[in-house]
Structure formats: structure tokens, C-alpha cells
Amino acid sequence: MNNQIYKDRKIVLLTKHKKEEVIKPILEEATGCSVIVETRFDTDKLGTFARDVERTKSQLDTARLKIEIGMELSNTDIGIASEGSFGSHPYIPIPWNVEIVLLYDKRENFEIYGVCENGETNFDHITTDKFDDVINFANKIGFPEHYLIIRPDNSSSNQVIKGINNYDWLKEAFDLCLSNSKSGNVFLETDMRAHANPTRMKNIKKATEDLISKLNKCCPNCGAPGFVVSEVEKGLPCELCNLPTERILKNISKCYRCSYIREEMYPKGNTASAQYCNYCNP
Ligand SMILES: [Zn+2]
Ligand SMILES: [Zn+2]
């Protein structure tokens, strides 16, 4: 990094799911900081993917809270946190993972995050009463490197066994859940915690790399990191009638430190296709 703002500073990472394995080397190499791993707080209290603790805040606000707790526990003025979400793609029915890696520098009052968003995830579940189905599911999702979670009946049962990572334990857990089941079924799902899911860990790594590439964009006026597009202005004129459309007219980057502003006109071309025009294509 061509500025030294993070050099030799201690950046806290609050995690008990081994996220330091991907975040620490990348961040230390790029910035010259040292990452301290803080494990004295159970981050599962802020929400779990297995729904036993509901996440009440947004993905970004949960990451902010992790940083706040981490800075408090370790007495540092800068922190980093990762927070993921899993669900369906907004338009097509495929599983979708969004990972963010957030950095907050309290001394500079500066916040920035990297993102990785894609369908590269094994996020899935089945309900079954047959161990053959369990084995097929396990093979499909990349067990035992990717761990499993099992419970009796359905997704909301509070008898839950997490972190299953070998076949003997899987059989034992299946038998136990089946014998405790009222419906005669078990609910089996992928364990999405970072240490339990190498595919997710890869996406956390990509989000960290995205964060670094954003930090590496520096203000042309004062050199502060993170000089990235933070706002867009719509209104690109229609190619036919010249009226403003919803397409982007201008990108705006603003330095958090010196407030220098750069406006980039026409980042997506000089005119918008008439298909985006409310007048030509209502
Ligand atoms: Zn600046
Ligand atoms: Zn038009």
C-alpha cells in the first residue's frame, strides 16, 4: 500500500470460526499492520446460520457491532469483521452467498468494506428418514471437509448437532435425531460457519481482497486510502429523445479525510439505450 496509515497498527479481528486464516495474511501483507485475533466473545450470540440465535441486525450492522466489541475487548482503535449471508439469488432460484469484510478505523473515523457475492456455495438442506439420503447429500455438499448440521423433525427443532465432520459421528447423530423425532424425519443441512465450510472461506478471502483493492485507491489530493465511488447520479440521456433515464450519468468519489471530490462523467457511455427510457419505452 502506498500510504503507511495502517503500518504497525494493531487491527482486531473478533472471530471464533478461524476467519483469521484468510483475513490475517492478506491484510498484514498489504498494509504492514498486525492482526490480533480476539476470541473472548461468542459471536454466535449475534446470530447463527442454523437459526438457533436469530440475527436481529443487518449484515453490515452486525459486522459493525463485532468491530465495536473487538476494539473494546482488545483496547484497540481499529478493527475488522466478516459477516456473511445465505439465501436465494434475487432473481433466479439458485443459492446465493454475500460476504462482507468491514474495516473501521476509529482514530480516522473511517469505514470501508469489501464484498464478494456469488453462487459458489453448497448452502442446502434435506428432510429425510433414510440414511442413504443422508450419505448422498453428504457426498454432494463436499463432506467431510464441509461439515453438517442435523436435528430431529424440521428446521426449527432446538435439538441441534453441529459441526459433524466424520461418517461415524454422522451415523450416530442420524440415529439419535431419528429416535428423538416425532415426525419420523431428520432435518440435515450444510454447516455455513467459516471453519466448517472451505467454500465459504474462499469467498471471505475474495471479500478481503476486494477490501484491499479499495484501500489501495488513494485520494489524489491527500493520499488517504479508500478513494472509491461512493455515490452515483442517474440521468444519462436517452439515445433517441435525449430525456434523462435511470442509467448512471456520473460517478462521485469523495475523500473521507480532506473531502476532495472527483466526478467521473459518463462512466457507462454517453447515451442510454432507448429500452431504459420512460418516454420511448414506457
Ligand atoms: Zn484526501
Ligand atoms: Zn427516449
PDB file of N, CA and C and ligand atoms in Angstrom, residues 238-243 245 274 277-281, ligand 2:
ATOM      1  N   CYS A 238     -31.286   9.654 -23.024  1.00  0.00           N
ATOM      2  CA  CYS A 238     -31.732   8.621 -23.960  1.00  0.00           C
ATOM      3  C   CYS A 238     -31.137   8.873 -25.349  1.00  0.00           C
ATOM      4  N   GLU A 239     -30.731   7.808 -26.021  1.00  0.00           N
ATOM      5  CA  GLU A 239     -30.104   7.927 -27.350  1.00  0.00           C
ATOM      6  C   GLU A 239     -31.050   8.496 -28.407  1.00  0.00           C
ATOM      7  N   LEU A 240     -32.359   8.352 -28.190  1.00  0.00           N
ATOM      8  CA  LEU A 240     -33.329   8.821 -29.179  1.00  0.00           C
ATOM      9  C   LEU A 240     -33.891  10.204 -28.863  1.00  0.00           C
ATOM     10  N   CYS A 241     -34.413  10.366 -27.636  1.00  0.00           N
ATOM     11  CA  CYS A 241     -35.142  11.597 -27.331  1.00  0.00           C
ATOM     12  C   CYS A 241     -34.357  12.538 -26.425  1.00  0.00           C
ATOM     13  N   ASN A 242     -33.220  12.070 -25.898  1.00  0.00           N
ATOM     14  CA  ASN A 242     -32.355  12.922 -25.085  1.00  0.00           C
ATOM     15  C   ASN A 242     -32.886  13.220 -23.667  1.00  0.00           C
ATOM     16  N   LEU A 243     -34.023  12.628 -23.321  1.00  0.00           N
ATOM     17  CA  LEU A 243     -34.548  12.845 -21.969  1.00  0.00           C
ATOM     18  C   LEU A 243     -33.725  12.009 -20.966  1.00  0.00           C
ATOM     19  N   THR A 245     -32.660   9.323 -18.242  1.00  0.00           N
ATOM     20  CA  THR A 245     -33.121   7.971 -17.881  1.00  0.00           C
ATOM     21  C   THR A 245     -32.594   7.625 -16.488  1.00  0.00           C
ATOM     22  N   ALA A 274     -32.506   3.198 -25.736  1.00  0.00           N
ATOM     23  CA  ALA A 274     -33.905   3.624 -25.600  1.00  0.00           C
ATOM     24  C   ALA A 274     -34.731   2.647 -24.756  1.00  0.00           C
ATOM     25  N   CYS A 277     -35.581   4.084 -21.449  1.00  0.00           N
ATOM     26  CA  CYS A 277     -36.216   5.398 -21.455  1.00  0.00           C
ATOM     27  C   CYS A 277     -37.707   5.278 -21.138  1.00  0.00           C
ATOM     28  N   ASN A 278     -38.153   6.067 -20.158  1.00  0.00           N
ATOM     29  CA  ASN A 278     -39.565   6.035 -19.777  1.00  0.00           C
ATOM     30  C   ASN A 278     -40.470   6.638 -20.850  1.00  0.00           C
ATOM     31  N   TYR A 279     -39.897   7.464 -21.707  1.00  0.00           N
ATOM     32  CA  TYR A 279     -40.678   8.094 -22.760  1.00  0.00           C
ATOM     33  C   TYR A 279     -40.754   7.199 -24.003  1.00  0.00           C
ATOM     34  N   CYS A 280     -39.579   6.709 -24.466  1.00  0.00           N
ATOM     35  CA  CYS A 280     -39.528   5.867 -25.672  1.00  0.00           C
ATOM     36  C   CYS A 280     -39.996   4.440 -25.399  1.00  0.00           C
ATOM     37  N   ASN A 281     -39.820   3.961 -24.170  1.00  0.00           N
ATOM     38  CA  ASN A 281     -40.149   2.571 -23.844  1.00  0.00           C
ATOM     39  C   ASN A 281     -40.888   2.525 -22.503  1.00  0.00           C
TER      40      ASN A 281
HETATM   41 ZN    ZN B   2     -36.176   8.326 -25.096  1.00  0.00          ZN
END
